[in-house]
Amino acid sequence: MTATTTAPAEQKSYSTFQLAMRKLRRHRAAMISLTFILLITLVALFAGVIAPHDPNAQDLANTYGPPSRNFPLGQDDLGRDLFSRIIYGSRISLAVGFSVAIMSALLGTFMGLLSGFFGGRTDTVISRFIEFMLCLPTLPLQLVISGLFVSSDKPFIVNLRNNMGPSASVFIIISVFVIFGWMTNARLVRGEVMRIRNLEYVDAARALGASNNRIMWRHLVPNILGIIIVSATFDVGGAILGEAALSFLGFGIQPPVSTWGNMLSNAQEVVLQYPWLPFYPGLAILFTVLAFNFLGDGLRDAFDPRARH
Amino acid sequence: MLSYALRRILQMIPLLFVISLVIYGLTALQPGDPVDQMIFGNPHIRPEDVVRLREAYGADTPWFEKYWTWLTHAMRGDFGYSRDFSIPATQFIFQQRLPNTLLLTVPALILSTLIAIPLGIFSAVRQYSLPDYILTFLSFIASSAPVFWIGVMVLFLFAVWLPQATNGAISLPPGGLGSAGMDPSAGFAAFWGDRLKYMILPVMVLMLREISSTLRYMRASFLDVINQDFVRTARAKGLPNRSVIYKHALRNSLIPIVTILGLSIPGLFSGAVLTETVFSWPGIGRALLDSLVSKDFNVVMVCLMTLAFLTVIFQLITDLLYGLVDPRIRYN
Amino acid sequence: MKKIVALSAFLLGAALASPANNSLVIGTSQEPPNIMDPWVTNNLAISTEVNQWMGAGLTGRNNDGSLYADIATTVPTLANGLYKENKSGGKVVSNSLTYTIRPDAKWSDGTPITTADFEFWLKVELDERVPAPQRYPWDGAKITKKDDKTFTITFNPPYLFAQVAGAPGLAPSKQMAAGWAAFDSATKGMKPGEALNDQWTKFISQYTTSSNLPQVVAGPFKPTSWKPGNSLTLTRNTNYWRKPQGGESKYIQSVIYRFIPNTNTLKVNILSGQLDAVATVGLTFDQALDMQKRQGNKFTTFFAPGAVWEHIDVNTRGQRSKDLGLDDARVRQALLYSVDRAALVKAMFQGKQPVSNTFVNPLAPVYDKDVMAYGFDAAKAKSLFAAAGWKPGADGILEKNGKKMILNFSTTAGNAVRERVQQILQAQWKAVGVQVNIQNYPASVFFGPDMLSKGESGKWDLAMYAWSADPTLEGGDLFKSSAIPNAANGYSGQNNSGWSNAEYSKLQKQSETEFNAAARSKQFAQMQAIWAKELPSLPMYFRANPYTRVNDLVNYDMTAITQYPTWDAYRIGWASKGAVSAHTQK
């Protein structure tokens, strides 16, 4: 099997992709998930058209209003429409969740591959760096950054401070999560790569003159895609939830912009009075994570040349 | 192997020094100091008080100078007092907080690993069956539900609702470490029986997340392995005993679990801030958070350096275990 | 869900059994770092609240602010001659209080309280090496001993509030003598700094921490066990001299504080019947409102008027402030006219936190009830903006000289109540053409060195936070010109708006030495009139202190003057056990 997939590489890659897509299309859970993800992406893009209300329109006479025909999910602490806020909230939450998951998976896989495949000095340097990063306490670092935003007079930061719209914040949030989130992935990939780099098929590929690059991305990665996807799936949920914590640090999303994360954390204080409040953003997060998971499963099966399906 | 381990231990020393410097620096460079808090806590404070207090708390001493003082004292085994709690930092962490934290995290990790590994294998072997979907669904519910919600809900359920509904037959305490006035002098059984009642809910909540994560990794890893050549070959050859195959596959699929455990064991000592908070459990997680925010340096350093040491050690142990799990993994 | 709500309401009325052993369990969300530090080097509210059980003073103040004698035999007054004002040229140049210690006043170990305990306290308070947060007024005080039971404390320069707050503290001098001598010799000639502070910590930790409980206290209760992070137990000190009506056996014998950091968990604890009362450091305002809604016949939730003033500082300094017109009083007035604070406090606090019109607490003796009030008046706001040159642009946002009125509004991030108030105000200001962008920071950054005190470099435009002060000691210091933080005073002043008004500052200076109450009130009326017209801060509301307790518990109440329901600790008890109510929550 190893020989057949490696030999005529370039010409076959297109049809491999086609093959994979055909497999994916047969994977029902993955297709449902893909549809769901496309759908919520559309919802996020066209939030303005879909949302029945202005997400920031307050109605102080009806705070914590129950679901009604006008407000299908009820109203929040300022009488705003929860449904519209969930719809608008998907923009930032999805952007943060997906970008963080994909970027830290890429960065972690890259570092783990280098470290596990080459071993020796490369491994020493990368592994010590991973340990260093694991030991860094994130909270003080984030507070230091937060302090910088206030104290610094550097034009770049002044600019950012004065024009900090949600998009600048989203960029910072994603960076913080990726910078502090790739290590688990790298450790996972490194361990697995060390195990399979000595397997026969890798030796065979090497004997056939495959480049290191090719061995790594064509032979190693597909074999460990499963755990990379699991790790990325947890990152989607983690980033969506964690985003709210970052907004407390001064460089995150500020009120009144809604995200699923801050809708959840706003519900925290009143969870005993209105236990259903965390439910809607919680469900939105759950379904997004599930969809990401099933799509990941499907993709892995599709690109795995040996998969049973 | 031995020389590899020794080399790693030697590398550890400079690494830990660098880490201690960076941690101290980061803590110090956070905005704000105890005197700021006093200024905003007291409208009657006068400028001369502020000057005096800044001096008294060394608020204007450069941080590297403070670091040097800390380091020279720490080398002699003197880790200083907690400024917030006025007791030695090591006593605060190792006597007051760490035992409580371990009481939650160790049982939670052991139990959840024991439950999650078989469930993960089951889920993998029955990939795309109904039970697999159900387990997947449940594990993501567990990992998506915020602790503040699930924690408060189980508290309400077991401390308020069930006692009422069952007339007190089922009743658990609403958080805390133990009943008031209960201490070891009450006798081993009574004391630990009481403590156990308080442990159940927080351990349960901690386990939920750990089970869901370990289960997912185990499932994925097992799937990756049983689809690999040697297992397929073994199968194709019609190896009679399925269990032999699975034993072989299990061994190979444990690498990610070892990695994840190696990453989470140091976390046993850092506690779980949210769970501790919801269940009023005085563990190390809250202590660390509070001391970071209030810049209680000596506590921060004792906490984080212990954690750093454990992190580095457990990365080494993980690497050595790789070799045990799969003898083909060698270090040169 | 409705079921659960109904059920919990039912539980509140049923679950609580009356305590069998005259004990009291109080829940609080914060654990005091230490207790009974006589020099209050940490001034956290929870420490004060807990300390009230164990402490005693020469005199104390009750709910309406009048003084009663505790350790002292009598309250010094001008009438009885024990309080004296020494005048020279019509001006008071010094004042003094003479106290006689009750013969039966004893520490909890039975040793008598003597003049030495007050002298020791003052000596340590004024010691260069001690990080006491605030020296004033003690830096001008001297104790003259007459005998072991009588002494006079003299303030020179005179202390304006000597009569109400001039009683010195006390510390067990005998018990601390050895520790203090050790500190004294270990720190001879040491420069201030962390090393010295460590020595102080070592000294004070021998008497105030969970591992070294205070061994002798003066008040009606003494600490018996402290399980860090979990609970603190106090039991009755039979050596305490004041005895409640009917004998102390009819009152609380032991108090347990349980530390429950999560306020939702705190609520579950009340619902499950584990707590008899909640400290003022406990439920959030929202939760308290909900508790009140659900309370059955066993519990009551109270909202005692508090001493915490919520306001929005307007930055009046620097170029940015000029460009935005914030240095113009008309713009500030317009900003206040354009928000409906009455509706806000009604919607959010059910009116339990009243709108404030000035920085002076309505309970302060110098409060002027006729001070100008700003009602909601959008038309007036618009005309004031127009008068100041601000006209709506094409997008509806006010403009002047090509600049748009876009303000940054900051507060401490993560404070749900403040963030809600912010968003309501944001919406109301938007309606008059002021765009407000919310930019919140964590408390350490917000109260840090680079934010509020640096208004000059335009770090903020509007900042919402609170001041907490004893209303009887109102001095108007917050807004004097000399308190504007700048490089010269090391950014230590607290006039963060940077508002400088010569007349206000002059009146404030005069009031510092005005011993005639009527004249002082007149000065303050003028000061408040100037302030209300100029509005360096937009006054929001005075916070209320919510707390919950079982109805059967008596003498557990407070006002903005006593501030903590534990102020009258020796009389707190269960009515069903024979405790007699002496005062109730208003």
mmCIF file of C-alpha atoms in Angstrom, chain A residues 1 27 29 120 123-124 128 131-132 134-137 139-141 143-144 147 184 187-188 190-192 194-201 223-227 230-231 233-234 241 264-265 267-268 271-272 275 278-279 285-287 289-290 293-294 297-298 300-301 304 306 308-309, chain B residues 4 8 11 15 18-19 22-23 26-27 29-31 124 127-128 133 136-137 140-141 143-144 146 148-149 152-153 156 212-213 216-217 219-221 223-229 232 252 255-256 259-260 263 289 292-293 304 308 311-312 315 318-319 322 326 328-332:
data_model
loop_
_atom_site.group_PDB
_atom_site.id
_atom_site.type_symbol
_atom_site.label_atom_id
_atom_site.label_comp_id
_atom_site.label_asym_id
_atom_site.label_seq_id
_atom_site.Cartn_x
_atom_site.Cartn_y
_atom_site.Cartn_z
ATOM 1 C CA MET A 1 0.000 0.000 0.000
ATOM 2 C CA HIS A 27 -20.376 10.227 5.599
ATOM 3 C CA ALA A 29 -22.892 12.832 10.133
ATOM 4 C CA GLY A 120 18.160 15.382 18.614
ATOM 5 C CA ASP A 123 13.767 18.214 19.685
ATOM 6 C CA THR A 124 15.742 19.575 22.631
ATOM 7 C CA ARG A 128 12.434 23.071 26.213
ATOM 8 C CA GLU A 131 8.094 23.464 28.673
ATOM 9 C CA PHE A 132 8.893 27.124 29.059
ATOM 10 C CA LEU A 134 3.699 25.595 29.670
ATOM 11 C CA CYS A 135 5.188 27.183 32.786
ATOM 12 C CA LEU A 136 4.228 30.735 31.861
ATOM 13 C CA PRO A 137 1.313 31.968 33.924
ATOM 14 C CA LEU A 139 -3.061 35.739 33.763
ATOM 15 C CA PRO A 140 -0.169 38.053 34.711
ATOM 16 C CA LEU A 141 0.971 38.094 31.120
ATOM 17 C CA LEU A 143 -2.628 41.775 32.689
ATOM 18 C CA VAL A 144 0.736 43.093 31.563
ATOM 19 C CA GLY A 147 -1.624 47.506 31.295
ATOM 20 C CA THR A 184 -0.736 20.439 23.952
ATOM 21 C CA ARG A 187 3.227 17.394 22.572
ATOM 22 C CA LEU A 188 0.556 15.056 21.227
ATOM 23 C CA ARG A 190 5.503 14.753 18.863
ATOM 24 C CA GLY A 191 4.667 11.630 20.876
ATOM 25 C CA GLU A 192 2.783 10.033 18.033
ATOM 26 C CA MET A 194 8.101 9.345 17.552
ATOM 27 C CA ARG A 195 6.059 6.166 17.604
ATOM 28 C CA ILE A 196 5.327 5.902 13.930
ATOM 29 C CA ARG A 197 8.458 7.356 12.400
ATOM 30 C CA ASN A 198 10.101 3.949 12.820
ATOM 31 C CA LEU A 199 7.264 1.931 11.350
ATOM 32 C CA GLU A 200 7.958 -0.084 8.205
ATOM 33 C CA TYR A 201 5.976 2.042 5.837
ATOM 34 C CA ASN A 223 -1.929 8.661 10.606
ATOM 35 C CA ILE A 224 -2.351 10.946 13.573
ATOM 36 C CA LEU A 225 -5.069 13.173 12.180
ATOM 37 C CA GLY A 226 -7.545 11.669 14.644
ATOM 38 C CA ILE A 227 -5.981 13.096 17.758
ATOM 39 C CA VAL A 230 -9.906 15.874 18.836
ATOM 40 C CA SER A 231 -7.536 18.455 20.204
ATOM 41 C CA THR A 233 -12.376 20.278 18.597
ATOM 42 C CA PHE A 234 -11.717 20.983 22.245
ATOM 43 C CA LEU A 241 -15.896 30.049 26.237
ATOM 44 C CA LEU A 264 -22.859 32.816 29.129
ATOM 45 C CA SER A 265 -20.753 34.685 31.633
ATOM 46 C CA ALA A 267 -25.845 34.720 32.968
ATOM 47 C CA GLN A 268 -23.509 33.513 35.681
ATOM 48 C CA VAL A 271 -28.073 31.425 37.197
ATOM 49 C CA LEU A 272 -30.302 30.541 40.142
ATOM 50 C CA PRO A 275 -31.312 28.975 35.042
ATOM 51 C CA PRO A 278 -27.040 30.079 29.921
ATOM 52 C CA PHE A 279 -28.917 27.468 27.947
ATOM 53 C CA ILE A 285 -21.610 26.279 21.521
ATOM 54 C CA LEU A 286 -22.459 22.592 21.956
ATOM 55 C CA PHE A 287 -23.844 22.234 18.445
ATOM 56 C CA VAL A 289 -18.437 21.875 18.709
ATOM 57 C CA LEU A 290 -20.358 18.721 17.778
ATOM 58 C CA ASN A 293 -16.161 17.110 15.655
ATOM 59 C CA PHE A 294 -18.229 15.133 13.183
ATOM 60 C CA ASP A 297 -14.175 12.652 11.857
ATOM 61 C CA GLY A 298 -15.506 12.629 8.342
ATOM 62 C CA ARG A 300 -10.113 12.140 8.672
ATOM 63 C CA ASP A 301 -11.868 9.092 7.272
ATOM 64 C CA ASP A 304 -7.261 8.207 5.332
ATOM 65 C CA ARG A 306 -7.061 2.858 4.568
ATOM 66 C CA ARG A 308 -13.004 1.262 6.363
ATOM 67 C CA HIS A 309 -15.609 3.384 4.676
ATOM 68 C CA TYR B 4 19.342 10.855 28.293
ATOM 69 C CA ARG B 8 17.466 16.309 30.617
ATOM 70 C CA GLN B 11 18.937 21.087 31.106
ATOM 71 C CA LEU B 15 15.405 26.348 32.337
ATOM 72 C CA VAL B 18 14.870 31.392 33.318
ATOM 73 C CA ILE B 19 11.291 30.479 34.202
ATOM 74 C CA VAL B 22 10.214 35.474 33.740
ATOM 75 C CA ILE B 23 7.471 34.621 36.230
ATOM 76 C CA LEU B 26 5.639 39.210 34.698
ATOM 77 C CA THR B 27 4.096 39.357 38.142
ATOM 78 C CA LEU B 29 5.180 44.246 35.639
ATOM 79 C CA GLN B 30 1.450 43.824 36.072
ATOM 80 C CA PRO B 31 -0.076 47.226 36.594
ATOM 81 C CA ALA B 124 -13.683 3.282 18.898
ATOM 82 C CA GLN B 127 -17.305 3.485 15.695
ATOM 83 C CA TYR B 128 -20.434 5.074 14.208
ATOM 84 C CA TYR B 133 -22.859 8.651 18.999
ATOM 85 C CA THR B 136 -19.765 11.519 21.719
ATOM 86 C CA PHE B 137 -22.804 13.618 22.411
ATOM 87 C CA PHE B 140 -19.334 17.245 24.356
ATOM 88 C CA ILE B 141 -22.208 18.246 26.591
ATOM 89 C CA SER B 143 -17.137 19.780 28.008
ATOM 90 C CA SER B 144 -19.410 22.586 26.772
ATOM 91 C CA PRO B 146 -19.667 25.842 32.031
ATOM 92 C CA PHE B 148 -20.412 27.768 37.143
ATOM 93 C CA TRP B 149 -23.663 26.475 35.709
ATOM 94 C CA VAL B 152 -24.513 25.471 40.917
ATOM 95 C CA MET B 153 -27.135 23.190 39.379
ATOM 96 C CA PHE B 156 -29.115 23.055 44.025
ATOM 97 C CA SER B 212 -14.912 13.640 28.266
ATOM 98 C CA SER B 213 -11.432 14.718 27.231
ATOM 99 C CA ARG B 216 -12.134 11.533 23.052
ATOM 100 C CA TYR B 217 -8.371 11.139 22.869
ATOM 101 C CA ARG B 219 -11.156 6.876 20.949
ATOM 102 C CA ALA B 220 -9.254 8.812 18.310
ATOM 103 C CA SER B 221 -5.935 7.261 19.114
ATOM 104 C CA LEU B 223 -8.960 4.332 15.804
ATOM 105 C CA ASP B 224 -5.708 5.645 14.380
ATOM 106 C CA VAL B 225 -3.909 2.545 15.561
ATOM 107 C CA ILE B 226 -6.381 -0.172 14.598
ATOM 108 C CA ASN B 227 -6.468 1.238 11.118
ATOM 109 C CA GLN B 228 -2.745 0.946 10.806
ATOM 110 C CA ASP B 229 -0.959 -1.681 8.798
ATOM 111 C CA ARG B 232 -4.756 -4.824 9.627
ATOM 112 C CA ASN B 252 0.243 1.567 20.771
ATOM 113 C CA ILE B 255 0.932 7.400 23.642
ATOM 114 C CA PRO B 256 -1.535 10.326 23.428
ATOM 115 C CA THR B 259 0.986 12.774 26.764
ATOM 116 C CA ILE B 260 -2.294 14.126 28.066
ATOM 117 C CA LEU B 263 0.346 17.493 30.812
ATOM 118 C CA LEU B 289 -5.373 33.463 41.360
ATOM 119 C CA LEU B 292 -1.416 36.865 41.334
ATOM 120 C CA VAL B 293 -3.997 39.610 41.341
ATOM 121 C CA LEU B 304 4.336 28.709 40.209
ATOM 122 C CA ALA B 308 7.072 24.668 36.819
ATOM 123 C CA THR B 311 5.712 20.423 34.598
ATOM 124 C CA VAL B 312 9.318 19.947 33.598
ATOM 125 C CA GLN B 315 7.524 16.063 30.605
ATOM 126 C CA THR B 318 6.254 11.280 29.806
ATOM 127 C CA ASP B 319 9.179 10.928 27.434
ATOM 128 C CA TYR B 322 6.947 6.597 25.676
ATOM 129 C CA ASP B 326 6.605 1.500 22.655
ATOM 130 C CA ARG B 328 10.815 1.331 19.300
ATOM 131 C CA ILE B 329 10.921 4.891 20.628
ATOM 132 C CA ARG B 330 14.523 5.610 21.488
ATOM 133 C CA TYR B 331 16.412 8.710 22.451
ATOM 134 C CA ASN B 332 19.953 9.277 21.327
#
